[in-house]
Amino acid sequence: VHQRDPSKEAPTLQSCFKFLNMTSRSFSAVIQELNHEMLVPIALFYLVLRGLDTVEDDMTISASVKEPMLREFYKNLKKDGWTFDGNGPDEKDRELLVHFDDVVTEMKKLKQNYYDIIEDITRKMGNGMADYAINAEFQAGVVTVAEYEEYCHYVAGLVGEGLTRLFVEGGYANPALLERTELTESMGQFLQKVNIIRDVHEDFEDSRRFWPRDIWSKYVEKWDDLFDLKYRTEAVHCSSEMVLNALKHADECLFYMAGIKEQSVFNFVAIPQTMAIATLDLVFQNPKIFNNHLKITKGDACHLMTQSTQNLRLVCEVFKKYARRIAQKNDPRDPHFLEISMALGKLEQFIETLFPTQN
Ligand code: PS7
Ligand code: MN
Ligand code: MN
Ligand code: MN
Ligand code: MN
Ligand code: MN
């Protein structure tokens, strides 16, 4: 319905969409289905943050160089012709920074209010990432659960804040969402926490650790032990505590989605959330997360797409389905069996109050 017309786009905007397709693992399709007003601001928002994250993820840049780069990244958005030829964790992400001048050119054409939101979030996220980049170099990593959630706030909660401000500015979301900051925060926290649980092995191989010490130290002595076959049971119990911690955001995500007033924006926010709960089911009680990079199947992803592009009732059905699958795998020998069971029960009850089942 909302089709792009590349023949009417400036070459720099075409280039931006090329980088969106190249760099986005999961967002490029849903972004390109957005309505005409939100399409370009959100595509550019994505590219700006993808560029910032490429700097954060580049482990060949020393912390002393990286810290000011992250803090000042937002200033690049105003520098005509700015590009960066770094190493990057991924060739495709490097390419985006090599051609970042195209993003700068298109940012300049944005409505001032949209530009200001993107700049504000980029500045706050860059500062938050910088704090943790210093931390990482001293091998301290994330210690407390509060620190873990603060990191998730910087890299995902803030994205939620920026997106919500864009939606409200465009008239596509209930302005009351701006006051319910805990709902917006949960949208980001849920996605980021699921990503951090799923990517634990990949991040370990890159010498990055996001699981808080206060959680994993209850199960193993050294972080590396989590990936040692000798401690598989302990590792899975540890992952259960991480899943329990992520699960507490699910009901607020559903509540947030009730505030979205337009179909293409609804699809854009709902698809990543249903993918996240499906991924949570995939990683739950699954020792494979400590060896491999897991991903939900193409078939599941396709099915979720159709279920998430209708209405909140169907999205709730998806959440309920995966909550039940998680409940079935819940193991009485797991130290968090009871708490997980209660969290799932609470989620189902919440869904029941939103959409009572007739009988
Ligand atoms: C602006 C659409 C909808 C209220 C690049 C969408 C990395 C999980 O860590 O590459 O590389 O494995 O899979 C997206 C809230 C953020 C949070 C964050 C910007 C939802 C830079 C997504 C996405 C808020 C920091 C996945 C947070 O990247 O991960 C736009 C509402 C970027 C959202 C990072 C992670 C995104 C993420 P990784 P991915
Ligand atoms: Mn990162
Ligand atoms: Mn990343
Ligand atoms: Mn990750
Ligand atoms: Mn990844
Ligand atoms: Mn791996």
mmCIF file of N, CA and C in Angstrom, residues 2-91:
data_model
loop_
_atom_site.group_PDB
_atom_site.id
_atom_site.type_symbol
_atom_site.label_atom_id
_atom_site.label_comp_id
_atom_site.label_asym_id
_atom_site.label_seq_id
_atom_site.Cartn_x
_atom_site.Cartn_y
_atom_site.Cartn_z
ATOM 1 N N HIS A 2 1.857 1.314 0.879
ATOM 2 C CA HIS A 2 2.747 2.482 0.901
ATOM 3 C C HIS A 2 4.004 2.127 0.135
ATOM 4 N N GLN A 3 3.943 2.215 -1.173
ATOM 5 C CA GLN A 3 5.105 1.822 -1.971
ATOM 6 C C GLN A 3 6.065 2.985 -2.160
ATOM 7 N N ARG A 4 7.361 2.672 -2.017
ATOM 8 C CA ARG A 4 8.372 3.665 -2.354
ATOM 9 C C ARG A 4 8.394 3.802 -3.868
ATOM 10 N N ASP A 5 8.802 4.982 -4.338
ATOM 11 C CA ASP A 5 9.014 5.158 -5.773
ATOM 12 C C ASP A 5 10.447 5.654 -5.973
ATOM 13 N N PRO A 6 11.383 4.708 -6.121
ATOM 14 C CA PRO A 6 12.799 5.094 -6.187
ATOM 15 C C PRO A 6 13.088 6.100 -7.320
ATOM 16 N N SER A 7 12.259 6.093 -8.384
ATOM 17 C CA SER A 7 12.531 7.026 -9.494
ATOM 18 C C SER A 7 12.310 8.474 -9.071
ATOM 19 N N LYS A 8 11.528 8.663 -7.982
ATOM 20 C CA LYS A 8 11.285 10.028 -7.500
ATOM 21 C C LYS A 8 12.214 10.399 -6.351
ATOM 22 N N GLU A 9 13.107 9.476 -5.983
ATOM 23 C CA GLU A 9 14.002 9.730 -4.852
ATOM 24 C C GLU A 9 15.341 10.284 -5.320
ATOM 25 N N ALA A 10 15.912 11.170 -4.497
ATOM 26 C CA ALA A 10 17.264 11.665 -4.764
ATOM 27 C C ALA A 10 18.232 10.478 -4.691
ATOM 28 N N PRO A 11 19.345 10.529 -5.461
ATOM 29 C CA PRO A 11 20.319 9.426 -5.407
ATOM 30 C C PRO A 11 20.838 9.161 -3.992
ATOM 31 N N THR A 12 20.959 10.217 -3.181
ATOM 32 C CA THR A 12 21.442 9.996 -1.809
ATOM 33 C C THR A 12 20.419 9.229 -0.973
ATOM 34 N N LEU A 13 19.119 9.461 -1.253
ATOM 35 C CA LEU A 13 18.093 8.711 -0.514
ATOM 36 C C LEU A 13 18.066 7.251 -0.984
ATOM 37 N N GLN A 14 18.220 7.047 -2.297
ATOM 38 C CA GLN A 14 18.314 5.663 -2.813
ATOM 39 C C GLN A 14 19.472 4.939 -2.146
ATOM 40 N N SER A 15 20.569 5.656 -1.988
ATOM 41 C CA SER A 15 21.741 5.069 -1.340
ATOM 42 C C SER A 15 21.435 4.707 0.115
ATOM 43 N N CYS A 16 20.683 5.568 0.808
ATOM 44 C CA CYS A 16 20.294 5.263 2.196
ATOM 45 C C CYS A 16 19.488 3.975 2.261
ATOM 46 N N PHE A 17 18.535 3.800 1.345
ATOM 47 C CA PHE A 17 17.744 2.567 1.357
ATOM 48 C C PHE A 17 18.595 1.349 1.009
ATOM 49 N N LYS A 18 19.609 1.548 0.164
ATOM 50 C CA LYS A 18 20.516 0.446 -0.149
ATOM 51 C C LYS A 18 21.231 0.002 1.133
ATOM 52 N N PHE A 19 21.688 0.975 1.938
ATOM 53 C CA PHE A 19 22.381 0.620 3.183
ATOM 54 C C PHE A 19 21.429 0.035 4.216
ATOM 55 N N LEU A 20 20.181 0.497 4.184
ATOM 56 C CA LEU A 20 19.189 -0.082 5.104
ATOM 57 C C LEU A 20 19.022 -1.574 4.785
ATOM 58 N N ASN A 21 18.879 -1.899 3.506
ATOM 59 C CA ASN A 21 18.742 -3.303 3.107
ATOM 60 C C ASN A 21 19.989 -4.110 3.430
ATOM 61 N N MET A 22 21.140 -3.476 3.305
ATOM 62 C CA MET A 22 22.392 -4.184 3.563
ATOM 63 C C MET A 22 22.627 -4.455 5.047
ATOM 64 N N THR A 23 22.308 -3.467 5.895
ATOM 65 C CA THR A 23 22.741 -3.554 7.286
ATOM 66 C C THR A 23 21.691 -4.096 8.239
ATOM 67 N N SER A 24 20.419 -4.029 7.843
ATOM 68 C CA SER A 24 19.417 -4.400 8.827
ATOM 69 C C SER A 24 19.097 -5.876 8.790
ATOM 70 N N ARG A 25 19.213 -6.507 9.965
ATOM 71 C CA ARG A 25 18.915 -7.931 10.067
ATOM 72 C C ARG A 25 17.415 -8.134 10.064
ATOM 73 N N SER A 26 16.708 -7.288 10.749
ATOM 74 C CA SER A 26 15.284 -7.567 10.904
ATOM 75 C C SER A 26 14.380 -6.365 10.649
ATOM 76 N N PHE A 27 14.975 -5.170 10.580
ATOM 77 C CA PHE A 27 14.104 -3.998 10.511
ATOM 78 C C PHE A 27 13.817 -3.472 9.103
ATOM 79 N N SER A 28 14.630 -3.847 8.094
ATOM 80 C CA SER A 28 14.500 -3.167 6.804
ATOM 81 C C SER A 28 13.117 -3.365 6.173
ATOM 82 N N ALA A 29 12.590 -4.586 6.239
ATOM 83 C CA ALA A 29 11.282 -4.829 5.620
ATOM 84 C C ALA A 29 10.172 -4.034 6.312
ATOM 85 N N VAL A 30 10.138 -4.088 7.652
ATOM 86 C CA VAL A 30 9.058 -3.383 8.361
ATOM 87 C C VAL A 30 9.182 -1.872 8.231
ATOM 88 N N ILE A 31 10.403 -1.372 8.158
ATOM 89 C CA ILE A 31 10.573 0.076 7.978
ATOM 90 C C ILE A 31 10.024 0.481 6.612
ATOM 91 N N GLN A 32 10.318 -0.315 5.594
ATOM 92 C CA GLN A 32 9.894 0.072 4.240
ATOM 93 C C GLN A 32 8.399 -0.048 4.001
ATOM 94 N N GLU A 33 7.685 -0.682 4.917
ATOM 95 C CA GLU A 33 6.219 -0.726 4.822
ATOM 96 C C GLU A 33 5.568 0.431 5.577
ATOM 97 N N LEU A 34 6.386 1.277 6.233
ATOM 98 C CA LEU A 34 5.817 2.391 7.010
ATOM 99 C C LEU A 34 5.108 3.399 6.111
ATOM 100 N N ASN A 35 4.162 4.130 6.688
ATOM 101 C CA ASN A 35 3.439 5.143 5.921
ATOM 102 C C ASN A 35 4.398 6.230 5.441
ATOM 103 N N HIS A 36 3.964 6.961 4.450
ATOM 104 C CA HIS A 36 4.783 7.946 3.754
ATOM 105 C C HIS A 36 5.459 8.955 4.686
ATOM 106 N N GLU A 37 4.746 9.379 5.720
ATOM 107 C CA GLU A 37 5.281 10.402 6.630
ATOM 108 C C GLU A 37 6.409 9.869 7.523
ATOM 109 N N MET A 38 6.283 8.628 7.977
ATOM 110 C CA MET A 38 7.256 8.058 8.924
ATOM 111 C C MET A 38 8.426 7.356 8.237
ATOM 112 N N LEU A 39 8.227 6.946 6.980
ATOM 113 C CA LEU A 39 9.225 6.128 6.278
ATOM 114 C C LEU A 39 10.646 6.689 6.335
ATOM 115 N N VAL A 40 10.845 7.895 5.833
ATOM 116 C CA VAL A 40 12.211 8.424 5.737
ATOM 117 C C VAL A 40 12.795 8.774 7.113
ATOM 118 N N PRO A 41 12.039 9.458 7.990
ATOM 119 C CA PRO A 41 12.622 9.743 9.319
ATOM 120 C C PRO A 41 13.062 8.473 10.049
ATOM 121 N N ILE A 42 12.268 7.418 9.985
ATOM 122 C CA ILE A 42 12.616 6.198 10.739
ATOM 123 C C ILE A 42 13.730 5.420 10.044
ATOM 124 N N ALA A 43 13.754 5.432 8.714
ATOM 125 C CA ALA A 43 14.870 4.799 7.996
ATOM 126 C C ALA A 43 16.186 5.502 8.359
ATOM 127 N N LEU A 44 16.164 6.827 8.386
ATOM 128 C CA LEU A 44 17.387 7.574 8.731
ATOM 129 C C LEU A 44 17.769 7.378 10.198
ATOM 130 N N PHE A 45 16.768 7.344 11.065
ATOM 131 C CA PHE A 45 17.004 7.090 12.500
ATOM 132 C C PHE A 45 17.730 5.749 12.635
ATOM 133 N N TYR A 46 17.232 4.736 11.930
ATOM 134 C CA TYR A 46 17.877 3.423 11.975
ATOM 135 C C TYR A 46 19.337 3.520 11.530
ATOM 136 N N LEU A 47 19.581 4.171 10.391
ATOM 137 C CA LEU A 47 20.948 4.228 9.835
ATOM 138 C C LEU A 47 21.907 4.984 10.753
ATOM 139 N N VAL A 48 21.416 6.059 11.356
ATOM 140 C CA VAL A 48 22.254 6.835 12.274
ATOM 141 C C VAL A 48 22.667 5.954 13.464
ATOM 142 N N LEU A 49 21.676 5.243 14.042
ATOM 143 C CA LEU A 49 21.995 4.391 15.195
ATOM 144 C C LEU A 49 22.818 3.170 14.788
ATOM 145 N N ARG A 50 22.597 2.649 13.599
ATOM 146 C CA ARG A 50 23.414 1.530 13.108
ATOM 147 C C ARG A 50 24.872 1.997 12.965
ATOM 148 N N GLY A 51 25.053 3.233 12.488
ATOM 149 C CA GLY A 51 26.404 3.793 12.374
ATOM 150 C C GLY A 51 27.063 3.931 13.744
ATOM 151 N N LEU A 52 26.306 4.469 14.696
ATOM 152 C CA LEU A 52 26.817 4.623 16.064
ATOM 153 C C LEU A 52 27.169 3.263 16.664
ATOM 154 N N ASP A 53 26.295 2.276 16.462
ATOM 155 C CA ASP A 53 26.526 0.936 17.012
ATOM 156 C C ASP A 53 27.746 0.272 16.359
ATOM 157 N N THR A 54 28.028 0.603 15.109
ATOM 158 C CA THR A 54 29.204 0.047 14.431
ATOM 159 C C THR A 54 30.483 0.541 15.096
ATOM 160 N N VAL A 55 30.469 1.795 15.512
ATOM 161 C CA VAL A 55 31.615 2.329 16.254
ATOM 162 C C VAL A 55 31.716 1.604 17.601
ATOM 163 N N GLU A 56 30.577 1.473 18.292
ATOM 164 C CA GLU A 56 30.587 0.790 19.595
ATOM 165 C C GLU A 56 31.109 -0.638 19.470
ATOM 166 N N ASP A 57 30.679 -1.338 18.422
ATOM 167 C CA ASP A 57 31.025 -2.753 18.268
ATOM 168 C C ASP A 57 32.425 -2.987 17.715
ATOM 169 N N ASP A 58 33.085 -1.946 17.214
ATOM 170 C CA ASP A 58 34.396 -2.113 16.575
ATOM 171 C C ASP A 58 35.472 -2.326 17.637
ATOM 172 N N MET A 59 35.835 -3.596 17.848
ATOM 173 C CA MET A 59 36.782 -3.919 18.920
ATOM 174 C C MET A 59 38.236 -3.610 18.516
ATOM 175 N N THR A 60 38.455 -3.103 17.299
ATOM 176 C CA THR A 60 39.821 -2.711 16.909
ATOM 177 C C THR A 60 40.113 -1.255 17.295
ATOM 178 N N ILE A 61 39.076 -0.522 17.721
ATOM 179 C CA ILE A 61 39.288 0.856 18.181
ATOM 180 C C ILE A 61 39.514 0.820 19.697
ATOM 181 N N SER A 62 40.595 1.414 20.185
ATOM 182 C CA SER A 62 40.858 1.404 21.629
ATOM 183 C C SER A 62 39.816 2.254 22.356
ATOM 184 N N ALA A 63 39.620 1.949 23.629
ATOM 185 C CA ALA A 63 38.589 2.657 24.389
ATOM 186 C C ALA A 63 38.862 4.161 24.473
ATOM 187 N N SER A 64 40.142 4.533 24.527
ATOM 188 C CA SER A 64 40.451 5.961 24.653
ATOM 189 C C SER A 64 40.083 6.734 23.385
ATOM 190 N N VAL A 65 40.132 6.054 22.229
ATOM 191 C CA VAL A 65 39.717 6.690 20.969
ATOM 192 C C VAL A 65 38.203 6.586 20.814
ATOM 193 N N LYS A 66 37.682 5.422 21.205
ATOM 194 C CA LYS A 66 36.262 5.153 21.005
ATOM 195 C C LYS A 66 35.384 6.069 21.861
ATOM 196 N N GLU A 67 35.789 6.281 23.101
ATOM 197 C CA GLU A 67 34.947 7.047 24.025
ATOM 198 C C GLU A 67 34.537 8.412 23.450
ATOM 199 N N PRO A 68 35.517 9.264 23.057
ATOM 200 C CA PRO A 68 35.082 10.549 22.489
ATOM 201 C C PRO A 68 34.340 10.413 21.164
ATOM 202 N N MET A 69 34.655 9.372 20.379
ATOM 203 C CA MET A 69 33.926 9.170 19.104
ATOM 204 C C MET A 69 32.447 8.933 19.357
ATOM 205 N N LEU A 70 32.160 8.138 20.393
ATOM 206 C CA LEU A 70 30.765 7.842 20.718
ATOM 207 C C LEU A 70 30.070 9.079 21.267
ATOM 208 N N ARG A 71 30.762 9.772 22.176
ATOM 209 C CA ARG A 71 30.141 10.959 22.794
ATOM 210 C C ARG A 71 29.830 12.046 21.772
ATOM 211 N N GLU A 72 30.667 12.139 20.743
ATOM 212 C CA GLU A 72 30.500 13.235 19.778
ATOM 213 C C GLU A 72 29.873 12.802 18.469
ATOM 214 N N PHE A 73 29.427 11.554 18.408
ATOM 215 C CA PHE A 73 28.897 11.036 17.135
ATOM 216 C C PHE A 73 27.756 11.905 16.595
ATOM 217 N N TYR A 74 26.903 12.403 17.498
ATOM 218 C CA TYR A 74 25.744 13.192 17.053
ATOM 219 C C TYR A 74 26.141 14.439 16.274
ATOM 220 N N LYS A 75 27.353 14.940 16.538
ATOM 221 C CA LYS A 75 27.813 16.150 15.824
ATOM 222 C C LYS A 75 28.059 15.869 14.341
ATOM 223 N N ASN A 76 28.365 14.604 14.011
ATOM 224 C CA ASN A 76 28.605 14.243 12.610
ATOM 225 C C ASN A 76 27.375 14.446 11.744
ATOM 226 N N LEU A 77 26.198 14.388 12.377
ATOM 227 C CA LEU A 77 24.951 14.517 11.621
ATOM 228 C C LEU A 77 24.834 15.891 10.966
ATOM 229 N N LYS A 78 25.606 16.859 11.460
ATOM 230 C CA LYS A 78 25.568 18.214 10.890
ATOM 231 C C LYS A 78 26.781 18.508 10.007
ATOM 232 N N LYS A 79 27.704 17.508 9.861
ATOM 233 C CA LYS A 79 28.934 17.767 9.093
ATOM 234 C C LYS A 79 28.791 17.277 7.658
ATOM 235 N N ASP A 80 28.650 18.208 6.724
ATOM 236 C CA ASP A 80 28.562 17.826 5.310
ATOM 237 C C ASP A 80 29.765 16.985 4.927
ATOM 238 N N GLY A 81 29.504 15.868 4.251
ATOM 239 C CA GLY A 81 30.588 15.036 3.732
ATOM 240 C C GLY A 81 31.255 14.140 4.749
ATOM 241 N N TRP A 82 30.728 14.048 6.007
ATOM 242 C CA TRP A 82 31.404 13.230 7.011
ATOM 243 C C TRP A 82 31.323 11.734 6.673
ATOM 244 N N THR A 83 32.484 11.078 6.705
ATOM 245 C CA THR A 83 32.532 9.620 6.539
ATOM 246 C C THR A 83 33.567 9.068 7.501
ATOM 247 N N PHE A 84 33.558 7.753 7.694
ATOM 248 C CA PHE A 84 34.532 7.123 8.587
ATOM 249 C C PHE A 84 34.975 5.785 8.002
ATOM 250 N N ASP A 85 36.288 5.652 7.816
ATOM 251 C CA ASP A 85 36.823 4.436 7.228
ATOM 252 C C ASP A 85 37.477 3.582 8.309
ATOM 253 N N GLY A 86 36.670 2.908 9.083
ATOM 254 C CA GLY A 86 37.199 2.073 10.174
ATOM 255 C C GLY A 86 37.256 0.612 9.762
ATOM 256 N N ASN A 87 37.310 -0.266 10.761
ATOM 257 C CA ASN A 87 37.338 -1.693 10.478
ATOM 258 C C ASN A 87 35.940 -2.291 10.516
ATOM 259 N N GLY A 88 35.234 -1.987 11.583
ATOM 260 C CA GLY A 88 33.867 -2.483 11.717
ATOM 261 C C GLY A 88 33.844 -3.970 11.965
ATOM 262 N N PRO A 89 32.830 -4.432 12.702
ATOM 263 C CA PRO A 89 32.710 -5.854 12.982
ATOM 264 C C PRO A 89 32.239 -6.598 11.729
ATOM 265 N N ASP A 90 31.682 -5.875 10.812
ATOM 266 C CA ASP A 90 31.022 -6.473 9.667
ATOM 267 C C ASP A 90 31.265 -5.554 8.469
ATOM 268 N N GLU A 91 31.592 -6.164 7.340
ATOM 269 C CA GLU A 91 31.888 -5.391 6.124
ATOM 270 C C GLU A 91 30.734 -4.468 5.721
#
